C-alpha positions as YAML, in Angstrom:
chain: A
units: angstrom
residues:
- id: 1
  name: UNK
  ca: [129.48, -48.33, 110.42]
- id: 2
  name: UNK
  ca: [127.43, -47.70, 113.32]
- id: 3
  name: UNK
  ca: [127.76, -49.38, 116.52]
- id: 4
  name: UNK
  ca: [124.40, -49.22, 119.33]
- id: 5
  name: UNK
  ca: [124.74, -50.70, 123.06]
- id: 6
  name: UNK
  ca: [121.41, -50.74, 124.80]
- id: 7
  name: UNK
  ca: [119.55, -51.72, 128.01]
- id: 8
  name: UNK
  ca: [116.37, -53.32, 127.58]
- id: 9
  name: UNK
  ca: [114.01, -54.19, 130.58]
- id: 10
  name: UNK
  ca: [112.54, -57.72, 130.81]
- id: 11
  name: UNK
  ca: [109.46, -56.41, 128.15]
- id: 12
  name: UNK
  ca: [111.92, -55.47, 126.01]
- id: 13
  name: UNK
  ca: [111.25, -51.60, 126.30]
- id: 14
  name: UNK
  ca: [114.47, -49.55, 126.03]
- id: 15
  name: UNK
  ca: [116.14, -48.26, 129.05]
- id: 16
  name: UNK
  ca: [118.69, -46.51, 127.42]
- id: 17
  name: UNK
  ca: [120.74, -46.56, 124.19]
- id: 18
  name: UNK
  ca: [123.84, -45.03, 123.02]
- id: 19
  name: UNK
  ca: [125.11, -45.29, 119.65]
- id: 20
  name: UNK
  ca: [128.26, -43.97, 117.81]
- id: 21
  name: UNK
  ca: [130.14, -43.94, 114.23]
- id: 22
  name: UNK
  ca: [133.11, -47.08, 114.52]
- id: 23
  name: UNK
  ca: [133.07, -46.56, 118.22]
- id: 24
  name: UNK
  ca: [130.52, -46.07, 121.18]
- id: 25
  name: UNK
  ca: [130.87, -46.32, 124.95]
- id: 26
  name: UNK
  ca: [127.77, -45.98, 127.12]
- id: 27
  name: UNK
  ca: [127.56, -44.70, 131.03]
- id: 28
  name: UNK
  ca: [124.15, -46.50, 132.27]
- id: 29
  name: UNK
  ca: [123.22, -44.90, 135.93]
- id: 30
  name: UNK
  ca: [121.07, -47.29, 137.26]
- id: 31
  name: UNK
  ca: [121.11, -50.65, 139.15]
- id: 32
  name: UNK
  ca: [120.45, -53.31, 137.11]
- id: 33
  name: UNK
  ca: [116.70, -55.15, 137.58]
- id: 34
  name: UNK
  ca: [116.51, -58.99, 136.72]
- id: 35
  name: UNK
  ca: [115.34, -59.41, 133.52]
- id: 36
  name: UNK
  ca: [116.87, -56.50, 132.13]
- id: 37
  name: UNK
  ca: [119.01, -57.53, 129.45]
- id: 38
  name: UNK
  ca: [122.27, -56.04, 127.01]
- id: 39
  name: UNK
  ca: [121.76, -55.27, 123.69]
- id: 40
  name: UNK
  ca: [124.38, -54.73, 121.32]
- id: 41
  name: UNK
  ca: [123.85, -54.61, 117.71]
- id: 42
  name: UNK
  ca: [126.15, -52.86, 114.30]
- id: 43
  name: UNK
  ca: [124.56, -51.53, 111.46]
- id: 44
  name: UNK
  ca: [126.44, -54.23, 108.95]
- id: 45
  name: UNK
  ca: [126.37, -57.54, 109.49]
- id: 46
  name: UNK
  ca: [129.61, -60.26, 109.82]
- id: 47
  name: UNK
  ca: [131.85, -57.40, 111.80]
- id: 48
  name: UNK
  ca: [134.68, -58.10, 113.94]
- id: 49
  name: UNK
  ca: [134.08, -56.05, 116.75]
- id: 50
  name: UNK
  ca: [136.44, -55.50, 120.58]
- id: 51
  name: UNK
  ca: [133.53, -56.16, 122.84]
- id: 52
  name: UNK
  ca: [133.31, -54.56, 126.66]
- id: 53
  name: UNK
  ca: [129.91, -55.69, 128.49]
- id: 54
  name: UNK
  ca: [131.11, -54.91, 131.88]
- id: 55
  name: UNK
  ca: [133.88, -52.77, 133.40]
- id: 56
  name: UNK
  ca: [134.96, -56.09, 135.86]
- id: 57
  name: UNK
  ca: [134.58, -58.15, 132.58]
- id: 58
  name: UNK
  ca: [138.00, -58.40, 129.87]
- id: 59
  name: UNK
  ca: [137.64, -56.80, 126.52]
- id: 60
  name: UNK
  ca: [137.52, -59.37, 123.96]
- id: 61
  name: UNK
  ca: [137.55, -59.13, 120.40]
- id: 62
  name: UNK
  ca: [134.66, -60.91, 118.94]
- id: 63
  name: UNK
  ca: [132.51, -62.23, 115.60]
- id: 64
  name: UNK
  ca: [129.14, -60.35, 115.62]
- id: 65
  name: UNK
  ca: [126.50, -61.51, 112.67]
- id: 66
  name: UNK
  ca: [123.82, -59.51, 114.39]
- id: 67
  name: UNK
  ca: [121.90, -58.28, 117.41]
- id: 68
  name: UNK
  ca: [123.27, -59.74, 120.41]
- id: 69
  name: UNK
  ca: [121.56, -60.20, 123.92]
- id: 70
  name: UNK
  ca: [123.09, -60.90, 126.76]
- id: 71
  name: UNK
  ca: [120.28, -61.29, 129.97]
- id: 72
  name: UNK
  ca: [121.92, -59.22, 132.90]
- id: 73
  name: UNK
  ca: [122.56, -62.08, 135.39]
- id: 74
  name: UNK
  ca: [121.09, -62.78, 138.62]
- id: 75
  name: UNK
  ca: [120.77, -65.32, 141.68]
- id: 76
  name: UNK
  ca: [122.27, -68.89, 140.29]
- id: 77
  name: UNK
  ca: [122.88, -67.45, 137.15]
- id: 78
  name: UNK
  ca: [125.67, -64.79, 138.78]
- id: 79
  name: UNK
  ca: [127.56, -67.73, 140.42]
- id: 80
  name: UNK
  ca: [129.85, -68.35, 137.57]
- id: 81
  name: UNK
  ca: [130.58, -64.24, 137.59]
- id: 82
  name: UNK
  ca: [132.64, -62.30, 139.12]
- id: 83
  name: UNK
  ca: [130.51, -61.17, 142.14]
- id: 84
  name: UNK
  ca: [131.07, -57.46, 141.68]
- id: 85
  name: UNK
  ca: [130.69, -57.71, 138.31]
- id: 86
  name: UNK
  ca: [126.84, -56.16, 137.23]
- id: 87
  name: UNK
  ca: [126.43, -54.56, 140.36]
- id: 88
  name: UNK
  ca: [126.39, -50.96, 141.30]
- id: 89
  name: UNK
  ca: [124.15, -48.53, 139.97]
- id: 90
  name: UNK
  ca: [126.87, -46.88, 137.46]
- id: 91
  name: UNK
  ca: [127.69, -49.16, 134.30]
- id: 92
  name: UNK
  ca: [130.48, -49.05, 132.11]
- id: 93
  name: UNK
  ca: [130.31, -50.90, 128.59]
- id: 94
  name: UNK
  ca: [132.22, -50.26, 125.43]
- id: 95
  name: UNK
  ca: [132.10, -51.63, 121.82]
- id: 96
  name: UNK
  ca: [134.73, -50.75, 118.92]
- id: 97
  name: UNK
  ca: [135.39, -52.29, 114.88]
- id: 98
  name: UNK
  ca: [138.45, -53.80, 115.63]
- id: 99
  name: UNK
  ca: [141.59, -53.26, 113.27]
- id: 100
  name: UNK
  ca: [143.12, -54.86, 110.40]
- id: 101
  name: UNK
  ca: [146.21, -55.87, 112.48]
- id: 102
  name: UNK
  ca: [144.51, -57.36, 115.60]
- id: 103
  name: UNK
  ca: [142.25, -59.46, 113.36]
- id: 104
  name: UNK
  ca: [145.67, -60.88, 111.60]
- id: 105
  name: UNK
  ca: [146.76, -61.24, 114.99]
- id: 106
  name: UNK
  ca: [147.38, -64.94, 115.68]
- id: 107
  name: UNK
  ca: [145.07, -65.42, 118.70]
- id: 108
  name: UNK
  ca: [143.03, -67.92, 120.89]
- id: 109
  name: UNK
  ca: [140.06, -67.73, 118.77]
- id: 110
  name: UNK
  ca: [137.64, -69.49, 121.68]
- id: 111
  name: UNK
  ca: [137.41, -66.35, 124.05]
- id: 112
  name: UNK
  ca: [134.38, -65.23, 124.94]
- id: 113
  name: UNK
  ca: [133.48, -64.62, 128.45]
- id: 114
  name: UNK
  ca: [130.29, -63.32, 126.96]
- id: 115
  name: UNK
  ca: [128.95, -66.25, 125.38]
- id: 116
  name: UNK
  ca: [125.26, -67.41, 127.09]
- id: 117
  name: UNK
  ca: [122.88, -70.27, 126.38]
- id: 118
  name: UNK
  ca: [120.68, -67.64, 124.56]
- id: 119
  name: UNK
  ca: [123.70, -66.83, 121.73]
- id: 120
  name: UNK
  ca: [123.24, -67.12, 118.30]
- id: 121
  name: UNK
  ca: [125.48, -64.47, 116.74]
- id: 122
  name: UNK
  ca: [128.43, -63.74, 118.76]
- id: 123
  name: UNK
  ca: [131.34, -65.45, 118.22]
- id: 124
  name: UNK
  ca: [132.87, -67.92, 119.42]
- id: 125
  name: UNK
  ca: [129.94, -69.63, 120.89]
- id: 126
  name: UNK
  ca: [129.71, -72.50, 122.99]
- id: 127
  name: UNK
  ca: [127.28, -75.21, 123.55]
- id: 128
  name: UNK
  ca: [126.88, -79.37, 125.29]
- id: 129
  name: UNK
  ca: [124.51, -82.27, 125.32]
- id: 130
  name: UNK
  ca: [125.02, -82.04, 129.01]
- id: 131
  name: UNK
  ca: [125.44, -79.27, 132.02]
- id: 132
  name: UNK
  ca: [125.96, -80.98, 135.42]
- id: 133
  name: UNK
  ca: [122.51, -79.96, 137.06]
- id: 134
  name: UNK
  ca: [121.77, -76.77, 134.23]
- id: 135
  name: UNK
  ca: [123.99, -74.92, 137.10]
- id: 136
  name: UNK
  ca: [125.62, -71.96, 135.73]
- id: 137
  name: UNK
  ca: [128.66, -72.64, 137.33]
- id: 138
  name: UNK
  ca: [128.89, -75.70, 135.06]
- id: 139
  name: UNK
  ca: [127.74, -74.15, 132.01]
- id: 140
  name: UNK
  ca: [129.72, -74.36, 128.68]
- id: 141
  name: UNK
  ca: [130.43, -70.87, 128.02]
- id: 142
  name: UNK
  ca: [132.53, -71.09, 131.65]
- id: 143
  name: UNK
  ca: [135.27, -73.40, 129.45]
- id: 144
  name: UNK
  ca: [135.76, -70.27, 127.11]
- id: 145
  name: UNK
  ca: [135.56, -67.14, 129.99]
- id: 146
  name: UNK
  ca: [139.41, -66.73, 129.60]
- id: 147
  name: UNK
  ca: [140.05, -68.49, 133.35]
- id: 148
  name: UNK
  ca: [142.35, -70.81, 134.29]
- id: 149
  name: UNK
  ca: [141.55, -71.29, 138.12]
- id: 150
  name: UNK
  ca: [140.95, -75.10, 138.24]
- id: 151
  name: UNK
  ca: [142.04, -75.95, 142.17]
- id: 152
  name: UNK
  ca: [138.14, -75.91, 143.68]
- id: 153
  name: UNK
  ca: [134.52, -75.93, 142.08]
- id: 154
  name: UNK
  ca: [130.95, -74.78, 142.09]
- id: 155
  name: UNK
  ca: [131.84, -70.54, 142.00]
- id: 156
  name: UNK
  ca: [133.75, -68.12, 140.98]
- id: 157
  name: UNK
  ca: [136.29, -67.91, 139.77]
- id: 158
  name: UNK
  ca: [136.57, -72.14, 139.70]
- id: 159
  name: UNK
  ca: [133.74, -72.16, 137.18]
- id: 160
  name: UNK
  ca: [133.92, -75.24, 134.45]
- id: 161
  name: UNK
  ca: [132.39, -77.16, 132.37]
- id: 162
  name: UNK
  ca: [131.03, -80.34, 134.12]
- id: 163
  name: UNK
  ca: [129.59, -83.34, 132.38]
- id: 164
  name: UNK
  ca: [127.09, -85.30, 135.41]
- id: 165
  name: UNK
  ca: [128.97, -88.29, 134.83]
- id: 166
  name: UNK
  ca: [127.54, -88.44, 131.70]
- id: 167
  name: UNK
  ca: [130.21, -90.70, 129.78]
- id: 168
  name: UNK
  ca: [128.88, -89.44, 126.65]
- id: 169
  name: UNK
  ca: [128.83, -85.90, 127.12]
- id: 170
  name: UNK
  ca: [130.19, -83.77, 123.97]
- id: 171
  name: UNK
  ca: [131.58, -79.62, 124.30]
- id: 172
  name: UNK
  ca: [130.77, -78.30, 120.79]
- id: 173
  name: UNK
  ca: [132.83, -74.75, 119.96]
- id: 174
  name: UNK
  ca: [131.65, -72.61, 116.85]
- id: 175
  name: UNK
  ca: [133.38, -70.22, 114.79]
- id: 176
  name: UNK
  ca: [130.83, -68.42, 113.16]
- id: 177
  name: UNK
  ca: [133.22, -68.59, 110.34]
- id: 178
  name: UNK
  ca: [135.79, -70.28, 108.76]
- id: 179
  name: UNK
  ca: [139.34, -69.82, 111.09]
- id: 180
  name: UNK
  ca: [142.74, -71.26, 110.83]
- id: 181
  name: UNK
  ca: [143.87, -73.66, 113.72]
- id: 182
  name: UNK
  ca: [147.00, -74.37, 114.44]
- id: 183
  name: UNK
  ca: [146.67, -76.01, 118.08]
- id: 184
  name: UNK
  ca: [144.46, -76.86, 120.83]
- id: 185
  name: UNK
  ca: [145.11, -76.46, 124.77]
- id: 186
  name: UNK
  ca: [143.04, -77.58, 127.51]
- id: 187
  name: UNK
  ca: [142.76, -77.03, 131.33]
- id: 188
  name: UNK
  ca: [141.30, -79.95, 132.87]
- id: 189
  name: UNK
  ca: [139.50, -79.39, 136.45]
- id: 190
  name: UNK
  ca: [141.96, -80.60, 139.07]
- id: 191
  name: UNK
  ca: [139.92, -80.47, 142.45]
- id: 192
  name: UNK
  ca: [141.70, -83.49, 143.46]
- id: 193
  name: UNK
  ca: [140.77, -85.66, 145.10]
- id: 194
  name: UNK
  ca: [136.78, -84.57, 144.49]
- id: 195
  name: UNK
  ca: [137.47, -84.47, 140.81]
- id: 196
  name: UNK
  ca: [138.86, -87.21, 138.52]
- id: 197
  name: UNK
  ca: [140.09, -86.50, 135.11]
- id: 198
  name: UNK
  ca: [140.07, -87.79, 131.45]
- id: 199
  name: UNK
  ca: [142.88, -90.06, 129.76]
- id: 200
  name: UNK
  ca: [141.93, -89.23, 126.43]
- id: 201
  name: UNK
  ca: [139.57, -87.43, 124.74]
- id: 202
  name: UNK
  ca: [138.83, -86.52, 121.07]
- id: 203
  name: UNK
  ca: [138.64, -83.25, 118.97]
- id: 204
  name: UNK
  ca: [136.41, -83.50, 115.77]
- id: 205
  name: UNK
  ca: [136.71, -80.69, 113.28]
- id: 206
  name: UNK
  ca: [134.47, -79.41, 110.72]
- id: 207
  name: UNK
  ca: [136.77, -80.32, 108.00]
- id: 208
  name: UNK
  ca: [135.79, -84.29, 108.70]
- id: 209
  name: UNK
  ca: [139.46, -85.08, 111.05]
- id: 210
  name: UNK
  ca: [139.32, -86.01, 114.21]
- id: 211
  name: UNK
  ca: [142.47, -86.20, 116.37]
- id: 212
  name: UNK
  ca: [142.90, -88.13, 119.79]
- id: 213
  name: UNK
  ca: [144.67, -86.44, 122.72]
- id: 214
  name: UNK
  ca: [146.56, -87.86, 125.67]
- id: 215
  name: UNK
  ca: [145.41, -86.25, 129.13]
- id: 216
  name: UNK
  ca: [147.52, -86.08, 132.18]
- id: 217
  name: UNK
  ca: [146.09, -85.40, 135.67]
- id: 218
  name: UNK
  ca: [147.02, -82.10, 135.88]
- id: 219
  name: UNK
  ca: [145.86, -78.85, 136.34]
- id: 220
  name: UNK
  ca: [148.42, -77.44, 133.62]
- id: 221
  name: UNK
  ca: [147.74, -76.59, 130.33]
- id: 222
  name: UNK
  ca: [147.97, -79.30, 127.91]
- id: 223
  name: UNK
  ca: [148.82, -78.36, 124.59]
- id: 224
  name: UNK
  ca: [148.50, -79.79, 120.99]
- id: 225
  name: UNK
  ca: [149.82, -78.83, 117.90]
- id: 226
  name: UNK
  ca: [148.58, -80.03, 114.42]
- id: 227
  name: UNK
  ca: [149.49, -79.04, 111.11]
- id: 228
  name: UNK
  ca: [147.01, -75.61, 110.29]
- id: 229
  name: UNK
  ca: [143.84, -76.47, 109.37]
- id: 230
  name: UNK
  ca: [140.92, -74.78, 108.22]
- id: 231
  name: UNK
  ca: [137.59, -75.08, 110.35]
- id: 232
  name: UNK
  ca: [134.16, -73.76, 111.29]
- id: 233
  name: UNK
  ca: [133.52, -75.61, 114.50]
- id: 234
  name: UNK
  ca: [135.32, -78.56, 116.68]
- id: 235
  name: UNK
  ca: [133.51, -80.61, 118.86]
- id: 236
  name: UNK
  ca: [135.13, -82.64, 121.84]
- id: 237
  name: UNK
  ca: [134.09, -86.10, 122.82]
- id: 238
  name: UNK
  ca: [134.82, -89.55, 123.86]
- id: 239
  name: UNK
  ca: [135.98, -88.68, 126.83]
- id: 240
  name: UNK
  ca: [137.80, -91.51, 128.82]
- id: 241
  name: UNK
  ca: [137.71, -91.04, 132.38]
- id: 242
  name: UNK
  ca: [140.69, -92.24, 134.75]
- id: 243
  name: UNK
  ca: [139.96, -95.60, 136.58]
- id: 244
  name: UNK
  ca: [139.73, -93.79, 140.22]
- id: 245
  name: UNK
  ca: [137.28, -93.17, 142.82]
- id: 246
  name: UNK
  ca: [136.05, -89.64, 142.07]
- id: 247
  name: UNK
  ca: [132.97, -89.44, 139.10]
- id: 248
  name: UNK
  ca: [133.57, -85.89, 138.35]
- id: 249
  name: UNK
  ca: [136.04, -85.32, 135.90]
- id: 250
  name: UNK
  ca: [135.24, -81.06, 133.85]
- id: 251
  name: UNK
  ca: [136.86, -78.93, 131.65]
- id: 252
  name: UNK
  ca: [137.96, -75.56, 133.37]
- id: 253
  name: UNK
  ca: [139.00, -74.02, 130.37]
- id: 254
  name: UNK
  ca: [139.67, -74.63, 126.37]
- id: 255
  name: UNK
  ca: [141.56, -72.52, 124.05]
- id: 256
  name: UNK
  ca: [142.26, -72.73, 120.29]
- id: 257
  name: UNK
  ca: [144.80, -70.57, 118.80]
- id: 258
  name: UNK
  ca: [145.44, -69.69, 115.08]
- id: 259
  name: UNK
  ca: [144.15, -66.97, 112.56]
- id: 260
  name: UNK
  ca: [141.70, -65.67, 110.53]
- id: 261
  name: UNK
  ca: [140.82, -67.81, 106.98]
...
């Protein structure tokens, strides 16, 4: 199994490329251009992989089905990152088949502070009918970035999902494959008084269920537990906003924890 980490350039010429058997870290010298991109890629398909993009960035162990690009991010697009994070003009990034025993591992299965807008094979992946403003510091893929600062809004590290009063908005979160749940946690935004928050809201699984949750205004987690069940995808919705003054209820953070299938 052969692992390859590359840097692309907005034409999608190679910048540089390092590749290695099971394991491969790469030392880019050179600043970052916008456009230029991250390009990781295995030579099987459907691996389980501990993914390290950047050296400010947390190691996470994801689902990789094939070539994934990650766009190097700039301007607006930074805002929801760590501000040192990219920067420089020395680059560390690693990539590694993860072991038998962390895959086992019970784990919260929805971290990926790699996910983008642009992911189709990296997993878990996030996605919304709705982005307050298509601002990055509202995007999805902030509610599964592993952070749990939810006192402020609009940067880093107080990135979350936000909605644009949209009373119908929906947070979809795929698998890539089929896991074993046994609870859900979320961290709702709590900005108060600028934000609201949600009363209830529902989680829909793959398998057809669909279970109701009680929300508190809180910044805590709020955690529930369900008898295991097996699942590709969950999607949350019907989100029932407190009767107060403030229209912006988010999600800072979501996290699903269980096992492999």
């Amino acid at each position: 199994m052969e692992f390859r980490i590359e840097i692309i350039d907005r034409t999608d010429a190679v910048l540089f490329s390092r590749s290695g058997g099971g394991e491969v870290f790469a030392v880019y010298d050179g600043e970052y251009a916008d456009g230029d991109k991250i390009r990781i890629s295995c030579s099987e398909k459907n691996v389980f992989a501990a993914v390290k993009l950047d050296d400010c960035m947390d190691t996470a162990l994801l689902y990789l089905t094939g070539p994934f690009v990650l766009p190097v991010p700039f301007n607006e697009h930074k805002m929801s990152y760590n501000p040192k994070s990219f920067s420089g003009s020395r680059h560390y990034l690693y990539m590694r088949q993860a072991a038998a025993t962390e895959i086992k591992t019970p784990r919260n299965l929805a971290f990926n502070p790699y996910d983008c807008h642009e992911n189709m094979t990296l997993f878990p992946h996030t996605s919304a009918n709705v982005e307050t403003r298509g601002e990055s510091v509202f995007a999805s893929r902030n509610a599964v970035d592993g952070l749990v600062a939810n006192t402020f809004h609009g940067e880093w590290p107080y990135s979350s999902w936000g909605i644009n009063r949209n009373p119908d908005a929906e947070f979809r979160l795929e698998f890539g494959r089929s896991v074993v749940l046994q609870s859900v946690t979320l961290y709702l935004r709590a900005d108060f008084p600028h934000d609201s928050w949600w009363k209830s809201a529902d989680v829909t699984f793959s398998d057809g269920g669909t279970m109701t949750v009680p929300l508190q205004k809180t910044g805590s987690a709020q955690k529930f537990s369900f008898e295991p069940r097996t699942v590709t995808e969950l999607v949350l919705h019907h989100l029932i906003k407190a009767e107060d003054e403030s229209p912006f209820p988010a999600l800072t953070q979501i996290e699903t924890f269980g096992t492999e299938a």
